[in-house]
Coordinates of C-alpha atoms in Angstrom, one line a residue:
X1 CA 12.2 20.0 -42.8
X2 CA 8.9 18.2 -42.4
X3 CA 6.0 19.5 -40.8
X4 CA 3.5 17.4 -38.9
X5 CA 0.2 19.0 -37.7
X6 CA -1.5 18.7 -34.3
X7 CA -4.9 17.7 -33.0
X8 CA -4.9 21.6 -32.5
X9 CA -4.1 22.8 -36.2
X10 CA -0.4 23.7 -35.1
X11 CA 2.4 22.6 -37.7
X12 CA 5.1 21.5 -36.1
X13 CA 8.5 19.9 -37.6
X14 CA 8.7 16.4 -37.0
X15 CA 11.0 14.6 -34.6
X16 CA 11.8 11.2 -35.3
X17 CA 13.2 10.8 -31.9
X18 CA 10.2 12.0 -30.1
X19 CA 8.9 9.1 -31.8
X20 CA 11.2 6.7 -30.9
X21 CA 11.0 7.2 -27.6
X22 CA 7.2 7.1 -27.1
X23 CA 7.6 3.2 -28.8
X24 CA 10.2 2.8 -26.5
X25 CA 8.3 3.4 -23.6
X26 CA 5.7 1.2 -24.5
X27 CA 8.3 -1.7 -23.8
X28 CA 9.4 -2.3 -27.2
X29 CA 13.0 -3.7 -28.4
X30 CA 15.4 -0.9 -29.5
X31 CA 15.9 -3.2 -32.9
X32 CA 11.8 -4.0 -33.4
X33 CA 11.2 0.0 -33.1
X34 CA 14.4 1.1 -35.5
X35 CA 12.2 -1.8 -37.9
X36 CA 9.2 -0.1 -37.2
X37 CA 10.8 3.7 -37.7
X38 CA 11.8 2.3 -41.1
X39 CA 8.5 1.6 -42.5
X40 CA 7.2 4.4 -41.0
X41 CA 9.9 7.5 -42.7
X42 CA 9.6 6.9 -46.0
X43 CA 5.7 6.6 -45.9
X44 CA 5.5 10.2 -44.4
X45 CA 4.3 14.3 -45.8
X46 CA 4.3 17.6 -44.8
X47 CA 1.5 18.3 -43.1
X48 CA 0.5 14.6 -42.3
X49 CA -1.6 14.3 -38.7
X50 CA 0.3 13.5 -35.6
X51 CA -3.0 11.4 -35.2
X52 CA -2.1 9.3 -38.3
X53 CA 1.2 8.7 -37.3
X54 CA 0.5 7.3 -34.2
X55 CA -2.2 5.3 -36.0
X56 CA 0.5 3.7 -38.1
X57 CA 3.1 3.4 -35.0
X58 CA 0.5 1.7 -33.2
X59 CA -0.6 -1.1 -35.9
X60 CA 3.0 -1.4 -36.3
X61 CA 3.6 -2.3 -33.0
X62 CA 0.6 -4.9 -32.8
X63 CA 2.0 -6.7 -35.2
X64 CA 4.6 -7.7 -32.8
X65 CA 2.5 -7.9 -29.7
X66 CA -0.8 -6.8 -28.7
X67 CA 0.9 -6.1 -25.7
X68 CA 2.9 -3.2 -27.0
X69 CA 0.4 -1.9 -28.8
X70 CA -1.9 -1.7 -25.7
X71 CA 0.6 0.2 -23.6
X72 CA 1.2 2.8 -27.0
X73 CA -2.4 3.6 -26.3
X74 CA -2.6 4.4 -22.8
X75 CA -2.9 7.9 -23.1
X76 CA -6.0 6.9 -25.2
X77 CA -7.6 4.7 -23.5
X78 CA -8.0 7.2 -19.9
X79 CA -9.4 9.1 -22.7
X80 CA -12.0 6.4 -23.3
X81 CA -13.2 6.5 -19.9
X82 CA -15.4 9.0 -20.9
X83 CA -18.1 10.6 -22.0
X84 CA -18.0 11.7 -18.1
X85 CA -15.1 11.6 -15.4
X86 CA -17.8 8.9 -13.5
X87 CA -15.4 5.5 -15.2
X88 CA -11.9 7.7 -14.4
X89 CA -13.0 7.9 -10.7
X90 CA -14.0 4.5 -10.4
X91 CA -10.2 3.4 -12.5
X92 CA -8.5 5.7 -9.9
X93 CA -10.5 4.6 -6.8
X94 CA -9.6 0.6 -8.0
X95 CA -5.8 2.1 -8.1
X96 CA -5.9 3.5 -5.1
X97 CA -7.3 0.1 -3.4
X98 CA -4.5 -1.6 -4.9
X99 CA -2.2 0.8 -3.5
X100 CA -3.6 0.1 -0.1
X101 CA -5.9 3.2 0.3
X102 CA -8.9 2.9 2.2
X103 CA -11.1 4.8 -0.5
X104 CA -14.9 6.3 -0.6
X105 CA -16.7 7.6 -3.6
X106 CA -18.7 10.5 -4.5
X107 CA -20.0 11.3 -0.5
X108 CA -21.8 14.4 0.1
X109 CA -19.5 16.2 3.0
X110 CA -20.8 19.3 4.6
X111 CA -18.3 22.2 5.1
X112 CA -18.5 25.4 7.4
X113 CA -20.7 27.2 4.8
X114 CA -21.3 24.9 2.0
X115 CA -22.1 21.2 1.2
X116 CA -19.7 19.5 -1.0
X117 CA -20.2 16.1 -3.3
X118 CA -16.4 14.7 -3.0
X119 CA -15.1 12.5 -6.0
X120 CA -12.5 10.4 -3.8
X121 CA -11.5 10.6 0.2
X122 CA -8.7 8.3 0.4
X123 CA -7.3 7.2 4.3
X124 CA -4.0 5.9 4.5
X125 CA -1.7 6.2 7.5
X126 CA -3.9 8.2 9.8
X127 CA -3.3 10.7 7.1
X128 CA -7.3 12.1 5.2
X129 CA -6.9 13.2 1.5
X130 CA -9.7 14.9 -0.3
X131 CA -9.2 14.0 -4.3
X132 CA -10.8 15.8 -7.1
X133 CA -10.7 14.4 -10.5
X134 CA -10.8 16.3 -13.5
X135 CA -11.5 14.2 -16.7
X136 CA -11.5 14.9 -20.2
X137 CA -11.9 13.0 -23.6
X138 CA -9.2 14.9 -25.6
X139 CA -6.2 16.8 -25.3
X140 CA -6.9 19.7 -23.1
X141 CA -4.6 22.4 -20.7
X142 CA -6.1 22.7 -17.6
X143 CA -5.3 26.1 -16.5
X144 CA -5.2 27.9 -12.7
X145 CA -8.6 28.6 -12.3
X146 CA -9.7 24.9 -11.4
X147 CA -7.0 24.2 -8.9
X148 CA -7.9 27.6 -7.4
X149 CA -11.1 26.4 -7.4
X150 CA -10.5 23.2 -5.2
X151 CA -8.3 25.1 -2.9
X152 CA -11.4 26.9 -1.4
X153 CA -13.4 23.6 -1.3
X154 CA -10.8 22.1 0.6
X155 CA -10.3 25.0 2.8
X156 CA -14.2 24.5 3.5
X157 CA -14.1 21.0 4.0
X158 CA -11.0 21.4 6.0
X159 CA -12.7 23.6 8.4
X160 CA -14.7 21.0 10.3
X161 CA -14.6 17.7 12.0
X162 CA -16.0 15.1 8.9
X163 CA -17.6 11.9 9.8
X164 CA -18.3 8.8 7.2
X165 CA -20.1 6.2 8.7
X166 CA -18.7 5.2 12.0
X167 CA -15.0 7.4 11.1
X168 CA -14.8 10.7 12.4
X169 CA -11.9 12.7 10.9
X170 CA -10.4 16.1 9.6
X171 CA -8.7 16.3 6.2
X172 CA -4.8 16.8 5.9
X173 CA -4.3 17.1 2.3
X174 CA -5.7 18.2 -1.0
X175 CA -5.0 16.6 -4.1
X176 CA -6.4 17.7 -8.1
X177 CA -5.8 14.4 -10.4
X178 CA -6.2 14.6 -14.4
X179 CA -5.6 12.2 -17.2
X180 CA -4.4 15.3 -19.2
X181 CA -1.9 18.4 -18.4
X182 CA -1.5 21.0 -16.1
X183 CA -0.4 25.1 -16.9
X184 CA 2.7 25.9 -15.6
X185 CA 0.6 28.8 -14.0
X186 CA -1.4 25.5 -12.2
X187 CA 1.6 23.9 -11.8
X188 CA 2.9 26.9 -9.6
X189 CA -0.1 27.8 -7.5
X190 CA -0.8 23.6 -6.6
X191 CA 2.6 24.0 -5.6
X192 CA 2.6 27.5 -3.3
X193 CA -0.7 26.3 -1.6
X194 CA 0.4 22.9 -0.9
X195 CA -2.2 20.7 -3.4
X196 CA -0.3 17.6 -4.8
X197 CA -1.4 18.0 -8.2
X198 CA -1.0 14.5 -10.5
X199 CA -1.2 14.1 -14.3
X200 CA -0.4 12.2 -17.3
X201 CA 3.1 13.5 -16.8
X202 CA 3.2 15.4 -13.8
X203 CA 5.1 15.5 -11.5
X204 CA 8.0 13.7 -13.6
X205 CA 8.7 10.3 -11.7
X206 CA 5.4 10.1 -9.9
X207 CA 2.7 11.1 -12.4
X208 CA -0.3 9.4 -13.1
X209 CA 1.4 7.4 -16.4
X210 CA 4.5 6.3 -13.8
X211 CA 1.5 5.1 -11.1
X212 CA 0.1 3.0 -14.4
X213 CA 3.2 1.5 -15.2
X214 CA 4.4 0.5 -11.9
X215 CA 1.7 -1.1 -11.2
X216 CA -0.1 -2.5 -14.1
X217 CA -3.0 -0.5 -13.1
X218 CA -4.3 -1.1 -16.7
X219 CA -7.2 0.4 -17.7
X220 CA -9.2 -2.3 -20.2
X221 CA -9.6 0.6 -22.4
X222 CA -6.0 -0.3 -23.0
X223 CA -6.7 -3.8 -24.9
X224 CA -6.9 -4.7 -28.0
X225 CA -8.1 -7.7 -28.4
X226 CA -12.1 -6.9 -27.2
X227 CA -14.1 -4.2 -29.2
X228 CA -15.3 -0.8 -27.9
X229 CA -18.9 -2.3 -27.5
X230 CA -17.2 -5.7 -25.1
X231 CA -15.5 -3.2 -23.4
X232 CA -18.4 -1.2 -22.2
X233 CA -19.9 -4.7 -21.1
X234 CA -17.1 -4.6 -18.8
X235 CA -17.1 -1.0 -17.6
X236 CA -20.7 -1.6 -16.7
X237 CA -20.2 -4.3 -14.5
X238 CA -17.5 -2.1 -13.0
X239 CA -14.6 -3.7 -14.2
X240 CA -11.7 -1.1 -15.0
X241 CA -8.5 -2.9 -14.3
X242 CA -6.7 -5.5 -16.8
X243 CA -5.8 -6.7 -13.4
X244 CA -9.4 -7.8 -12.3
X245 CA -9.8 -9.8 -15.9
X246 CA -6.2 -11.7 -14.7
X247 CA -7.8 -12.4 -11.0
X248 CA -11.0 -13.3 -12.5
X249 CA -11.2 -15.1 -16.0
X250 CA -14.5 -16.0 -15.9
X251 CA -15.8 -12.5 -16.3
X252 CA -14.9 -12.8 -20.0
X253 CA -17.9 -14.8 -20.5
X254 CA -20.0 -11.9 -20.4
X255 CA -18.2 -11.3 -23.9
X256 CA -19.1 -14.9 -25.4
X257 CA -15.8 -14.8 -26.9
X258 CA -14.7 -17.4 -29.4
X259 CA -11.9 -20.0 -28.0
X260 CA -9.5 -18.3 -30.2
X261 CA -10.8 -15.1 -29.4
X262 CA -10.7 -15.7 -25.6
X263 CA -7.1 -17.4 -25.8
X264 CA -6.1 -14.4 -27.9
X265 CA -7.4 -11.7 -24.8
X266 CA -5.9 -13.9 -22.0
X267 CA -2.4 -13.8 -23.8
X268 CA -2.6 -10.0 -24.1
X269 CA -4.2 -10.1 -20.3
X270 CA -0.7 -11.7 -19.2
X271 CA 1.5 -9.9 -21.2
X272 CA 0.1 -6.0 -19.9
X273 CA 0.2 -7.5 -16.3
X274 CA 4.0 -9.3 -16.4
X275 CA 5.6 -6.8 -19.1
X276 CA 8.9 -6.1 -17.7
X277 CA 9.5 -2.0 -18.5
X278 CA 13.1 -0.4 -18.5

């Protein structure tokens, strides 16, 4: 038996098949990722990181397409949205425009006792969602307390008649959104009290990772083809979505890419935004 060990410390035995399906989902070949699996067995000790393994996987996987590689990291690259959750509620506000929300950002809303600073207030279908986002830069639980938490904001909020610039409205729904996990405590309670509560992989079939795929709601964290420092070039002239680098090309001047460079990012632009996923 081999043991791998967690981010956390934990030793826990390897599965190769938890492995092959993570490459798999990044829209890989069943014959390029049994190629890739075979480089990657005999290489392997006990004890060895899961962070190393997935550090081999993925330059594994860029050798046959940037592509691939960049959708292996997506988990990641929400995590590079960081230090703060500011860049993840800007990604998700863009996702939710594309999804044909009409969306406002960080408003100060005053409930029957308290005033409230809202991340997201999306309107769609004469129905008013409050959003809170809750971010973080590693691997993290997030337990009851914080959905218990935005359950008496809501009810607060929910209370009174709101009214944001010329719409006057009452909110209808409450929804918690991370880039990491849920207890199954959370889980429970989000559930009883009617929040929609969205995660990397909750709820199975329309989690934040399925909202991602379907729509190519890339994060440019995701490439790699453009450093860490290019990337925050982007982020600071608010653009989060591989999407808005496709619509508008020239905003890769900012990076005073090489031609080679810039054909090279514009192939992997193309690929993450036309990738057909099983």
């Amino acid at each position: 038996m081999l043991n791998v060990q967690k981010f956390s410390g934990e030793l826990i035995e390897f599965d190769e098949n938890k492995l092959r399906k993570s490459m798999l989902k990044s829209g890989a070949e069943a014959l390029h990722v049994e190629e890739i699996l075979a480089e990657i067995m005999p290489i392997l000790y006990d004890g060895i990181p899961t962070k190393k393994i997935y550090r081999i996987a993925f330059n594994l996987l860029k050798r046959k397409s940037n592509a691939l590689a960049a959708r292996y990291h997506l988990k990641k690259s929400l995590q590079e949205l960081g230090p703060d959750g500011f860049l993840f509620e800007q990604f998700l506000a863009q996702v939710f425009l594309r999804k044909g929300y009409q969306v406002y950002t960080n408003r100060f809303l005053q409930g029957a006792c308290l005033t409230h600073e809202t991340d997201l207030i999306l309107i769609k279908n004469n129905q008013n969602t409050l959003v809170e986002c809750k971010f973080s830069s590693y691997d993290k639980v997030m337990d009851v307390k914080i959905p218990m938490y935005i359950l008496s904001r809501f009810n607060d909020l929910e209370a009174v008649t709101q009214k944001i610039d010329a719409h006057t409205f009452q909110f209808h729904a409450c929804w918690l959104i991370t880039n990491n996990r849920f207890s199954k405590d959370a889980e429970i309670f989000g559930t009883y009290y009617g929040i929609k509560l969205f995660s990397w992989n909750y709820p199975q079939g329309n989690s934040l990772k399925n909202w991602i795929d379907e729509g190519k709601f890339y994060p440019i964290t995701t490439l790699t083809t453009i450093t860490k420092d290019e990337k925050f070039l982007l982020l600071q002239q608010n653009i989060l979505l591989v999407h808005q680098l496709r619509e508008n090309q020239e905003s890769l001047k900012l990076l005073n890419l090489s031609i080679n460079r810039n054909r090279k990012v514009l192939q992997e632009i193309h690929e993450l935004c036309y990738l057909k996923l099983e």
